[in-house]
Coordinates of C-alpha atoms and ligand atoms in Angstrom, one line a residue:
M1 CA 0.2 0.1 -0.1
R2 CA 2.9 2.1 0.9
S3 CA 4.4 2.0 -2.3
S4 CA 1.4 3.1 -4.2
S5 CA 0.5 6.2 -2.1
Y6 CA 4.1 7.1 -2.7
L7 CA 3.1 6.7 -6.2
L8 CA 0.2 8.7 -6.1
Q9 CA 2.0 11.4 -4.3
T10 CA 4.6 11.5 -6.6
L11 CA 2.4 11.6 -9.3
G12 CA 0.3 14.7 -7.2
L13 CA 3.7 16.4 -7.0
L14 CA 4.2 16.1 -10.9
L15 CA 0.8 17.6 -12.0
L16 CA 1.6 20.2 -9.4
C17 CA 4.7 20.8 -10.9
C18 CA 3.4 21.0 -14.2
T19 CA 4.5 24.4 -14.7
V20 CA 8.2 23.4 -14.0
A21 CA 10.8 24.0 -16.7
A22 CA 11.1 21.2 -19.0
N23 CA 15.0 21.8 -19.2
K24 CA 17.0 20.2 -17.2
E25 CA 20.4 21.4 -18.7
P26 CA 22.8 22.8 -16.1
L27 CA 22.0 27.0 -15.8
E28 CA 25.5 27.8 -15.6
N29 CA 26.4 27.2 -18.7
A30 CA 23.0 27.3 -20.6
K31 CA 23.2 28.3 -24.2
Y32 CA 21.3 31.6 -24.0
K33 CA 24.0 33.0 -21.7
D34 CA 26.2 32.9 -24.9
P35 CA 26.4 35.8 -27.1
K36 CA 28.1 33.8 -29.8
E37 CA 25.0 31.7 -29.9
P38 CA 22.5 33.0 -32.7
L39 CA 19.4 34.9 -31.7
G40 CA 16.7 32.4 -32.0
V41 CA 18.7 29.3 -30.4
R42 CA 19.2 31.8 -27.4
I43 CA 15.5 32.9 -27.2
K44 CA 14.4 29.1 -27.6
N45 CA 16.9 27.8 -24.9
L46 CA 16.2 30.4 -22.4
M47 CA 12.3 29.8 -22.8
S48 CA 12.7 25.9 -22.3
H49 CA 14.3 27.0 -19.1
M50 CA 11.3 28.9 -17.8
T51 CA 8.2 28.3 -15.6
L52 CA 4.9 30.0 -16.3
E53 CA 5.5 32.1 -13.4
E54 CA 9.0 33.5 -14.8
K55 CA 6.9 33.8 -18.2
I56 CA 4.6 35.6 -16.7
G57 CA 6.9 37.7 -14.9
Q58 CA 8.5 38.7 -18.1
M59 CA 4.9 40.3 -19.1
V60 CA 4.9 42.8 -16.4
Q61 CA 5.9 46.2 -16.2
L62 CA 6.4 48.0 -12.7
E63 CA 6.5 51.6 -11.5
R64 CA 10.0 52.1 -10.2
A65 CA 8.2 52.9 -6.7
N66 CA 6.7 49.5 -6.9
A67 CA 9.7 47.7 -7.9
T68 CA 10.7 46.3 -4.7
T69 CA 13.3 43.8 -3.7
E70 CA 10.6 41.4 -2.4
V71 CA 8.2 42.4 -5.6
M72 CA 10.9 41.9 -8.2
K73 CA 12.3 38.4 -6.9
K74 CA 8.8 37.1 -5.9
Y75 CA 7.3 37.8 -9.3
L76 CA 10.6 37.9 -11.5
I77 CA 9.3 41.0 -13.0
G78 CA 10.4 41.3 -16.8
S79 CA 10.1 45.6 -16.7
V80 CA 10.1 48.7 -14.7
F81 CA 9.2 52.2 -15.8
S82 CA 9.2 55.8 -14.4
G83 CA 5.5 56.8 -14.3
G84 CA 5.3 60.8 -15.6
G85 CA 7.4 62.8 -13.2
S86 CA 8.7 60.0 -11.3
V87 CA 12.1 60.4 -10.3
P88 CA 14.8 59.0 -7.6
T89 CA 14.9 62.7 -6.2
P90 CA 14.0 66.2 -7.2
Y91 CA 17.0 67.4 -9.2
A92 CA 18.6 63.9 -9.4
S93 CA 22.0 63.9 -11.4
P94 CA 22.9 61.6 -14.2
E95 CA 25.0 59.3 -11.9
A96 CA 22.0 59.0 -9.1
W97 CA 19.4 57.7 -12.1
V98 CA 22.1 55.3 -13.2
N99 CA 22.5 54.2 -9.6
M100 CA 18.9 53.8 -9.0
V101 CA 18.1 51.7 -12.4
N102 CA 21.1 49.7 -11.5
E103 CA 19.6 49.2 -8.3
I104 CA 16.5 47.5 -9.9
Q105 CA 18.3 45.4 -12.4
K106 CA 20.7 44.0 -9.8
K107 CA 17.4 42.4 -8.0
A108 CA 16.4 40.8 -11.7
L109 CA 20.1 39.7 -12.1
S110 CA 19.8 37.9 -9.0
T111 CA 16.7 35.6 -9.7
R112 CA 17.4 32.1 -10.9
L113 CA 17.6 32.8 -14.7
G114 CA 18.9 36.6 -14.1
I115 CA 16.8 37.9 -17.1
P116 CA 17.5 41.7 -17.2
I117 CA 14.9 44.1 -16.8
I118 CA 14.3 46.6 -19.7
Y119 CA 13.8 50.1 -18.0
G120 CA 11.3 52.7 -19.9
I121 CA 10.6 56.3 -19.5
D122 CA 8.4 59.4 -21.2
A123 CA 11.5 60.9 -23.4
V124 CA 8.8 62.2 -25.8
H125 CA 10.7 65.8 -26.2
G126 CA 14.1 64.8 -24.9
H127 CA 14.8 63.3 -22.1
N128 CA 12.1 65.4 -20.4
T129 CA 11.8 63.9 -17.0
V130 CA 15.2 64.4 -16.2
Y131 CA 16.6 67.8 -14.5
N132 CA 19.1 69.3 -16.6
A133 CA 18.0 67.5 -19.7
T134 CA 17.8 68.9 -23.2
I135 CA 14.2 69.8 -23.8
F136 CA 13.4 69.9 -27.8
P137 CA 10.5 71.2 -29.2
H138 CA 7.2 69.0 -28.9
N139 CA 6.1 67.0 -32.2
I140 CA 4.0 69.5 -33.3
G141 CA 6.8 71.9 -33.6
L142 CA 8.9 69.1 -35.1
G143 CA 6.3 68.7 -37.7
V144 CA 6.4 72.0 -39.3
T145 CA 10.3 72.0 -39.8
R146 CA 9.5 69.8 -42.7
D147 CA 12.8 68.2 -41.7
P148 CA 13.2 64.5 -40.8
G149 CA 17.1 64.7 -40.8
L150 CA 16.7 67.1 -37.9
V151 CA 14.3 64.9 -36.1
K152 CA 16.4 62.0 -36.6
R153 CA 19.7 63.9 -35.0
I154 CA 17.2 64.9 -32.3
G155 CA 16.4 60.8 -31.5
E156 CA 20.2 60.3 -31.4
A157 CA 20.8 63.2 -28.7
T158 CA 17.6 61.8 -26.8
A159 CA 19.2 58.4 -27.0
L160 CA 22.4 59.4 -25.4
E161 CA 20.8 61.7 -23.0
V162 CA 19.0 58.8 -21.9
R163 CA 21.4 56.3 -21.7
A164 CA 23.2 59.0 -19.7
T165 CA 20.6 58.1 -16.8
G166 CA 20.8 54.1 -17.4
I167 CA 17.7 53.7 -19.1
Q168 CA 17.1 51.6 -22.1
Y169 CA 13.7 52.4 -23.2
V170 CA 11.7 55.1 -24.3
F171 CA 7.8 55.5 -24.9
A172 CA 8.2 57.9 -27.9
P173 CA 7.6 58.5 -30.9
C174 CA 3.8 59.5 -30.7
I175 CA 2.8 58.9 -34.2
A176 CA -0.9 59.7 -33.7
V177 CA -2.1 61.8 -36.7
C178 CA -4.0 64.5 -35.2
R179 CA -7.4 65.3 -37.0
D180 CA -9.0 67.4 -34.2
P181 CA -7.1 70.5 -32.9
R182 CA -9.4 70.0 -29.5
W183 CA -7.5 67.2 -28.8
G184 CA -5.7 68.3 -25.5
R185 CA -2.7 66.1 -27.2
C186 CA -2.6 67.3 -30.4
Y187 CA 0.9 68.8 -29.5
E188 CA 2.3 65.0 -29.5
S189 CA 1.3 64.6 -32.8
Y190 CA 3.6 65.4 -35.8
S191 CA 0.7 66.6 -38.0
E192 CA -2.7 66.1 -39.3
D193 CA -1.1 64.9 -42.4
H194 CA -0.3 61.2 -42.4
K195 CA 3.0 62.0 -44.8
I196 CA 4.6 64.1 -42.6
V197 CA 3.8 61.7 -39.9
Q198 CA 5.5 59.1 -42.0
Q199 CA 8.5 61.3 -42.7
M200 CA 9.1 61.9 -39.0
T201 CA 9.4 58.1 -38.3
E202 CA 13.1 58.9 -38.8
I203 CA 13.2 59.6 -35.2
I204 CA 13.1 55.7 -35.0
P205 CA 16.4 55.1 -36.4
G206 CA 17.7 58.0 -34.6
L207 CA 16.5 56.6 -31.4
Q208 CA 17.5 53.3 -32.2
G209 CA 20.3 53.4 -34.7
D210 CA 20.0 52.3 -38.1
L211 CA 18.9 48.6 -39.4
P212 CA 21.8 46.9 -40.9
F213 CA 21.8 46.9 -44.5
G214 CA 19.4 44.5 -45.8
Q215 CA 17.1 44.0 -42.9
K216 CA 13.8 45.3 -42.7
G217 CA 11.3 45.2 -40.3
V218 CA 13.0 43.3 -37.4
P219 CA 13.2 45.1 -34.0
F220 CA 16.6 46.8 -33.7
V221 CA 18.4 48.3 -31.2
A222 CA 22.5 49.3 -31.9
G223 CA 24.0 48.7 -28.5
K224 CA 24.9 50.9 -25.7
T225 CA 24.2 54.4 -26.9
K226 CA 20.5 53.4 -28.3
V227 CA 17.6 52.9 -27.0
A228 CA 14.5 50.8 -27.5
A229 CA 11.7 52.9 -28.9
C230 CA 7.7 52.6 -29.0
A231 CA 5.6 53.9 -31.9
K232 CA 2.1 55.1 -30.2
H233 CA -0.8 55.0 -29.6
F234 CA -1.7 52.3 -31.7
V235 CA -3.9 52.9 -33.4
G236 CA -6.4 56.0 -34.2
D237 CA -5.2 58.0 -31.3
G238 CA -5.3 61.2 -32.9
G239 CA -9.1 60.5 -34.8
T240 CA -11.4 60.5 -31.6
L241 CA -14.7 62.1 -31.5
R242 CA -14.6 65.9 -31.2
G243 CA -11.1 65.5 -30.1
M244 CA -12.0 63.9 -26.7
N245 CA -9.0 62.2 -25.5
A246 CA -9.3 58.3 -25.3
N247 CA -12.3 58.6 -26.7
N248 CA -13.9 56.7 -29.7
T249 CA -12.7 56.9 -33.4
V250 CA -15.5 56.6 -35.6
I251 CA -13.9 55.4 -39.1
N252 CA -14.2 53.1 -42.0
T253 CA -11.6 50.9 -43.1
N254 CA -10.3 53.2 -45.7
G255 CA -10.1 56.1 -43.2
L256 CA -8.3 54.0 -40.8
L257 CA -5.5 52.4 -43.4
G258 CA -5.2 55.7 -45.3
I259 CA -4.8 58.3 -42.1
H260 CA -3.7 56.2 -39.1
M261 CA -2.3 53.3 -40.0
P262 CA 0.5 54.4 -42.9
A263 CA 3.3 55.3 -40.3
Y264 CA 2.8 52.4 -38.7
Y265 CA 4.4 50.8 -41.7
D266 CA 7.4 53.0 -41.8
A267 CA 7.6 52.5 -38.0
V268 CA 7.7 48.7 -38.2
K269 CA 10.1 48.6 -41.4
K270 CA 12.9 50.5 -39.6
G271 CA 12.7 48.3 -36.8
V272 CA 10.9 49.6 -34.2
A273 CA 11.3 47.6 -30.8
T274 CA 7.7 48.1 -29.5
V275 CA 4.3 49.3 -30.1
M276 CA 1.9 50.7 -27.3
V277 CA -1.6 50.4 -27.3
S278 CA -3.9 53.2 -27.5
Y279 CA -6.9 54.0 -24.9
S280 CA -8.9 54.8 -27.3
S281 CA -11.5 52.8 -29.3
I282 CA -12.0 52.1 -32.7
N283 CA -15.8 51.9 -33.7
G284 CA -16.9 51.3 -30.1
L285 CA -14.3 48.4 -29.5
K286 CA -11.6 49.4 -26.8
M287 CA -7.9 49.1 -28.6
H288 CA -6.9 47.0 -25.8
A289 CA -9.0 44.2 -26.8
N290 CA -8.8 44.8 -30.8
K291 CA -7.8 41.1 -32.1
K292 CA -8.4 42.2 -35.6
L293 CA -6.2 45.1 -35.4
I294 CA -3.7 44.0 -32.9
T295 CA -3.0 40.2 -34.0
G296 CA -4.7 40.5 -37.4
F297 CA -3.3 43.5 -38.8
L298 CA -0.1 44.4 -36.8
K299 CA 1.3 41.3 -35.8
N300 CA 0.2 38.8 -39.1
K301 CA -0.3 41.4 -41.8
L302 CA 2.7 44.2 -40.7
K303 CA 4.8 41.1 -39.5
F304 CA 5.6 43.2 -36.4
R305 CA 8.1 41.0 -34.4
G306 CA 8.4 43.2 -31.4
I307 CA 6.7 43.9 -28.1
V308 CA 3.2 45.2 -28.1
I309 CA 3.0 46.8 -24.7
S310 CA -0.4 48.3 -22.8
D311 CA -0.9 51.7 -22.2
Y312 CA -0.5 52.4 -18.5
L313 CA -3.5 50.5 -16.9
G314 CA -5.2 50.5 -20.2
V315 CA -6.2 46.7 -19.8
D316 CA -8.3 47.8 -16.2
Q317 CA -10.0 50.7 -18.9
I318 CA -11.5 47.8 -21.2
N319 CA -14.5 47.1 -18.8
T320 CA -16.1 50.3 -17.4
P321 CA -15.8 51.3 -14.5
L322 CA -11.8 51.0 -14.4
G323 CA -11.4 47.8 -12.9
A324 CA -14.5 46.2 -13.4
N325 CA -14.7 42.4 -14.6
Y326 CA -10.8 42.6 -14.8
S327 CA -10.5 38.7 -15.3
H328 CA -12.5 39.4 -18.9
S329 CA -10.5 42.4 -19.5
V330 CA -7.0 40.7 -19.0
Y331 CA -8.3 37.4 -21.3
A332 CA -9.5 40.1 -23.9
A333 CA -6.4 42.1 -23.9
I334 CA -4.0 38.7 -24.1
T335 CA -6.3 37.3 -26.6
A336 CA -6.1 40.8 -28.7
G337 CA -2.3 40.1 -29.0
L338 CA -1.0 42.2 -25.9
D339 CA 2.4 41.4 -24.9
M340 CA 3.5 43.4 -21.7
F341 CA 1.2 45.2 -19.1
M342 CA 2.0 48.6 -18.0
D343 CA 0.4 48.1 -14.7
S344 CA 1.6 48.7 -11.1
S345 CA -1.5 49.4 -9.0
N346 CA -3.0 45.9 -9.2
L347 CA 0.3 43.5 -9.7
T348 CA -0.9 40.7 -7.6
K349 CA -4.5 40.8 -9.0
L350 CA -2.9 40.6 -12.7
I351 CA -0.9 37.9 -12.0
D352 CA -3.5 35.6 -10.4
E353 CA -5.9 36.4 -13.4
L354 CA -3.7 35.4 -16.1
T355 CA -2.3 32.3 -14.0
S356 CA -5.6 31.4 -13.5
L357 CA -6.5 32.1 -17.0
V358 CA -3.5 29.9 -18.5
K359 CA -4.2 27.1 -16.1
R360 CA -7.8 26.9 -17.1
K361 CA -6.6 26.8 -20.8
L362 CA -8.6 29.6 -21.5
I363 CA -5.3 31.5 -23.0
P364 CA -3.7 29.0 -24.6
M365 CA 0.4 28.4 -23.6
S366 CA 1.1 29.3 -27.4
R367 CA 0.0 33.1 -26.7
I368 CA 2.2 33.7 -23.8
D369 CA 5.1 32.2 -25.3
D370 CA 4.6 34.4 -28.3
A371 CA 4.5 37.3 -25.7
V372 CA 7.6 36.2 -24.0
K373 CA 9.4 35.3 -27.3
R374 CA 8.6 38.9 -28.4
I375 CA 10.3 40.4 -25.1
L376 CA 13.4 38.3 -25.0
R377 CA 13.9 39.0 -28.7
V378 CA 14.0 42.6 -28.1
K379 CA 16.3 42.1 -25.0
F380 CA 18.3 40.0 -26.5
T381 CA 18.8 41.8 -29.9
M382 CA 19.7 45.3 -27.6
G383 CA 22.5 43.4 -26.0
L384 CA 21.0 43.4 -22.5
F385 CA 22.1 40.4 -21.7
E386 CA 25.7 41.0 -22.0
N387 CA 25.3 44.8 -20.8
P388 CA 22.8 44.9 -18.5
I389 CA 24.8 47.5 -15.6
A390 CA 25.0 50.9 -16.7
D391 CA 28.0 53.1 -16.0
H392 CA 28.7 56.7 -15.9
S393 CA 30.5 57.3 -19.1
L394 CA 27.7 59.2 -20.9
A395 CA 26.9 61.5 -17.9
N396 CA 28.4 64.8 -19.6
Q397 CA 26.1 63.7 -22.5
L398 CA 22.8 65.1 -20.4
G399 CA 22.0 68.6 -21.4
S400 CA 25.2 69.0 -23.3
K401 CA 26.1 71.9 -25.4
E402 CA 25.8 70.1 -28.6
H403 CA 22.4 68.9 -27.6
R404 CA 21.3 72.6 -26.8
E405 CA 22.6 73.9 -30.0
L406 CA 20.3 71.1 -31.5
A407 CA 17.4 72.4 -29.8
R408 CA 17.9 75.8 -30.5
E409 CA 17.9 74.9 -34.2
A410 CA 15.1 72.9 -34.1
V411 CA 13.2 75.8 -32.2
R412 CA 14.1 78.0 -34.9
K413 CA 12.9 75.8 -37.9
S414 CA 9.8 75.1 -36.0
L415 CA 8.8 79.0 -35.7
V416 CA 5.6 79.6 -38.0
L417 CA 4.7 83.4 -38.8
L418 CA 1.0 83.1 -40.4
K419 CA 0.8 86.8 -41.1
N420 CA 3.5 89.6 -40.9
G421 CA 2.0 92.8 -40.3
E422 CA -1.1 94.2 -42.5
N423 CA 0.5 93.3 -45.6
A424 CA 3.5 92.6 -47.5
D425 CA 4.0 96.3 -48.1
K426 CA 3.9 96.9 -44.3
P427 CA 6.0 94.2 -42.6
L428 CA 6.0 94.2 -38.9
L429 CA 9.0 91.8 -38.6
P430 CA 11.8 92.3 -38.4
L431 CA 11.2 94.9 -35.3
P432 CA 13.3 97.9 -35.7
K433 CA 16.8 98.0 -34.2
K434 CA 15.9 101.2 -32.0
A435 CA 12.3 101.1 -30.3
N436 CA 11.8 102.6 -26.8
K437 CA 9.4 99.8 -25.5
I438 CA 8.6 96.1 -26.5
L439 CA 5.5 94.7 -25.2
V440 CA 5.7 90.8 -24.0
A441 CA 2.4 89.7 -23.0
G442 CA 0.8 86.6 -21.5
T443 CA 1.2 84.1 -18.8
H444 CA 3.8 81.8 -20.6
A445 CA 5.9 84.9 -21.2
D446 CA 7.9 84.4 -18.0
N447 CA 7.6 81.2 -17.5
L448 CA 9.7 78.4 -18.9
G449 CA 7.9 75.9 -17.3
Y450 CA 4.7 76.7 -19.5
Q451 CA 6.9 77.7 -22.7
C452 CA 8.1 73.7 -22.7
G453 CA 4.7 72.3 -22.4
G454 CA 3.3 68.9 -21.1
W455 CA 5.8 66.1 -20.3
T456 CA 8.4 68.5 -18.9
I457 CA 9.5 67.0 -15.7
T458 CA 5.7 65.9 -15.1
W459 CA 3.4 64.3 -16.9
Q460 CA 1.2 67.6 -17.3
G461 CA 4.1 70.0 -17.2
L462 CA 5.0 72.6 -14.7
S463 CA 4.7 76.1 -14.1
G464 CA 7.8 78.4 -13.0
N465 CA 11.3 78.8 -13.6
N466 CA 13.0 76.4 -11.3
L467 CA 13.3 73.5 -12.7
T468 CA 14.1 73.9 -16.4
I469 CA 17.1 76.3 -17.6
G470 CA 16.8 78.4 -20.6
T471 CA 16.6 81.8 -22.1
H472 CA 15.0 83.7 -19.6
L473 CA 13.2 86.9 -20.6
S474 CA 15.8 88.6 -18.2
S475 CA 18.1 87.8 -20.9
I476 CA 16.6 90.0 -23.4
H477 CA 16.3 92.3 -20.9
S478 CA 19.7 92.8 -20.1
N479 CA 21.1 91.8 -23.5
E480 CA 23.4 94.8 -23.9
S481 CA 23.5 95.0 -27.4
S482 CA 19.9 95.6 -28.1
S483 CA 18.3 98.8 -27.5
Y484 CA 15.3 97.7 -26.1
S485 CA 15.1 99.8 -22.7
T486 CA 11.8 98.8 -21.3
L487 CA 9.7 95.6 -20.9
G488 CA 5.9 95.5 -20.3
F489 CA 4.5 92.5 -18.9
L490 CA 0.8 91.3 -19.0
Ligands
NAG1 C1 -16.7 59.3 -24.9 O1 -16.7 60.4 -24.1 C2 -18.3 60.4 -23.7 C3 -18.3 61.3 -22.7 O2 -17.4 61.3 -21.9 C4 -18.3 58.7 -22.7 O3 -19.7 58.8 -22.3 C5 -17.8 57.6 -23.4 O4 -18.2 56.5 -23.1 C6 -16.7 57.7 -24.3 N1 -16.3 56.8 -25.5 C7 -15.4 56.1 -25.3 C8 -15.0 54.9 -26.2 O5 -14.3 56.1 -24.4
NAG2 C1 -17.8 39.9 -17.9 O1 -17.6 40.4 -18.9 C2 -18.2 38.9 -20.1 C3 -17.5 39.3 -21.5 O2 -18.4 40.3 -21.9 C4 -19.7 38.7 -19.4 O3 -19.7 37.5 -20.4 C5 -19.9 38.6 -18.2 O4 -21.0 38.6 -18.0 C6 -18.9 39.8 -17.4 N1 -19.2 39.6 -16.0 C7 -19.5 40.4 -15.2 C8 -19.5 40.2 -13.6 O5 -19.9 41.7 -15.6
NAG3 C1 2.8 51.2 -5.8 O1 3.6 52.5 -5.2 C2 2.7 53.2 -4.7 C3 3.6 54.5 -4.6 O2 4.8 54.1 -3.9 C4 1.8 53.1 -3.8 O3 0.9 54.1 -3.4 C5 1.0 51.7 -4.4 O4 0.3 51.1 -2.9 C6 2.0 50.9 -4.9 N1 1.2 49.6 -5.3 C7 1.4 48.3 -5.1 C8 0.5 47.4 -6.0 O5 2.2 48.3 -4.5
NAG4 C1 23.9 70.6 -17.0 O1 24.6 69.7 -17.7 C2 25.9 70.5 -18.5 C3 26.2 69.2 -19.3 O2 26.6 67.7 -18.7 C4 26.7 70.5 -17.1 O3 27.6 71.0 -17.4 C5 25.9 71.4 -16.1 O4 26.9 71.3 -15.2 C6 24.8 70.9 -15.7 N1 24.0 71.9 -15.2 C7 23.3 71.3 -13.7 C8 22.4 72.9 -13.3 O5 23.2 70.6 -13.2
NAG5 C1 11.2 78.4 -7.0 O1 12.4 78.8 -6.2 C2 11.9 80.1 -5.5 C3 13.5 80.7 -5.0 O2 14.3 79.5 -4.6 C4 11.3 79.6 -4.7 O3 10.9 80.6 -3.6 C5 9.6 79.2 -5.1 O4 8.9 78.5 -4.1 C6 10.3 78.2 -6.2 N1 8.7 77.8 -6.8 C7 8.2 76.7 -7.0 C8 7.2 76.6 -7.9 O5 9.1 75.7 -6.3
NAG6 C1 21.5 89.8 -28.3 O1 21.4 90.6 -29.1 C2 22.5 90.3 -30.0 C3 21.8 91.2 -31.2 O2 20.8 91.3 -31.6 C4 22.3 89.1 -30.5 O3 22.9 88.4 -31.5 C5 22.0 87.9 -29.0 O4 22.0 86.5 -29.8 C6 21.0 88.5 -28.3 N1 21.5 87.6 -27.1 C7 20.3 87.1 -26.6 C8 20.7 86.3 -25.1 O5 19.6 87.4 -26.5
NAG7 C1 -9.0 45.3 -11.3 C2 -8.3 46.4 -10.2 O1 -8.6 46.2 -9.2 N1 -8.3 47.7 -10.9 C3 -7.7 48.6 -10.2 C4 -6.2 49.0 -10.5 O2 -5.8 50.2 -9.8 C5 -6.4 51.1 -10.2 C6 -5.8 52.5 -9.7 O3 -5.5 52.3 -8.2 C7 -8.0 51.0 -9.7 O4 -8.6 52.1 -9.9 C8 -8.6 49.9 -10.3 O5 -9.9 49.8 -10.0

């Protein structure tokens, strides 16, 4: 009797352990650790070592404040990010950022498989969360420069500044085609004209590096001075009803494919590593639950092979109110083709739901494997396994003179003069060299924070002159070579 109950126990144990990795090869010299092995071999080998828990952990991106040692190790988290305005300390130096990111990275590296995290941040007009970073004009300004080469150089500069802080991933560019200026996030769009938005996807090879000759459409990041980019927000974010943010884009197939989709062709062709899903809906269906467009179009038709990431709590918004019927939301998002959840608030709920959906076979293991393969592909491709820890060697790139000069060039090229005076015979500009008074008007006139707009230090930007450095109004005042003697304020 004893031996049969032992058999039953063993069987039970085996069943319980059905999520244990199949590969029994010793980890010390596992193939995935060898950079000389081809990408496909490394991915396959690592996945053969992974348990369900380790796979699901890779699919979660947490806010830095939640990335405690306990959580990182217990849930085997694959990615961490800085939410809008989330900084190690106010005025943190690039060195302090590097140390913070490395601290979290070391937690990930100390887990069984030692899979490095990828750390993301909204660097949407320069490395805008970071004190003393170069702030470039917003996309709406860059669009009017009609200069894709300039935008590519801005991508290169931004990548260096982001790497200066130890970060490897940016949630940019926004390739929305803003069709209604009432949309509050219109400034994040290069243009209402999809052709201009398409040209400006040149920022992607700027951020990530140029795809090697002959390669097309594979996620690519050229090493330690480049960052993974993110085309967002897939798709139709700039086409919502009356410009209402994250609302419904009512459109037929021709409109969708002709206006909002074209820039995704360019982004994928140029090797964009990730795509972020939009909070908005298409014809009443939340994009986070849209299988036809995420899997059917982006993954199958455009052959996108990188990571599809949610927007923050985007999955919680599939059902209303926020967080309702969460099990269904997780199911719908994964079934639609989502690979990574940006979600800090409901970590244990998310992991429990996802695990349970897989164990109940409502989500096939093949879907989880597709997601994990994409995440690992990006991590291996960008050299994260070889270079997970950042050093301080790029610190002087943050806010460098060269980058500030590039920003000035962009500002000059983005200025738009709609009308110069009453008529061409009586132009108002240039202003006369000698004038007694000049009126500088408006709440933004003496406010660098306001002038920099949203996504500057914090999510919605800031007021005042304390946290941004730049050409201050007083410098016009004090400019000895100008003859303006009085400045008026409103
Ligand atoms: C659009 O906005 C309206 C008004 O706030 C809201 O009732 C509706 O649910 C929104 N639709 C979507 C798809 O978000
Ligand atoms: C959750 O959503 C599913 C699918 O829409 C639906 O069948 C189910 O009734 C919902 N459950 C609750 C509690 O709302
Ligand atoms: C995440 O961090 C924030 C800020 O520290 C905290 O308020 C929140 O409770 C944390 N959430 C979880 C799930 O740990
Ligand atoms: C800003 O960065 C530049 C270039 O790295 C550096 O020279 C300068 O000291 C920094 N300024 C502040 C206030 O940190
Ligand atoms: C800006 O700095 C000044 C001088 O240090 C201080 O008095 C003021 O409160 C600061 N303003 C903000 C918004 O932090
Ligand atoms: C001061 O005026 C001169 C001549 O107009 C100009 O070249 C220079 O850029 C100005 N400096 C500043 C800080 O505005
Ligand atoms: C499913 C769930 O609990 N969602 C919650 C996630 O966190 C946000 C913000 O804390 C809540 O509002 C949601 O209800």
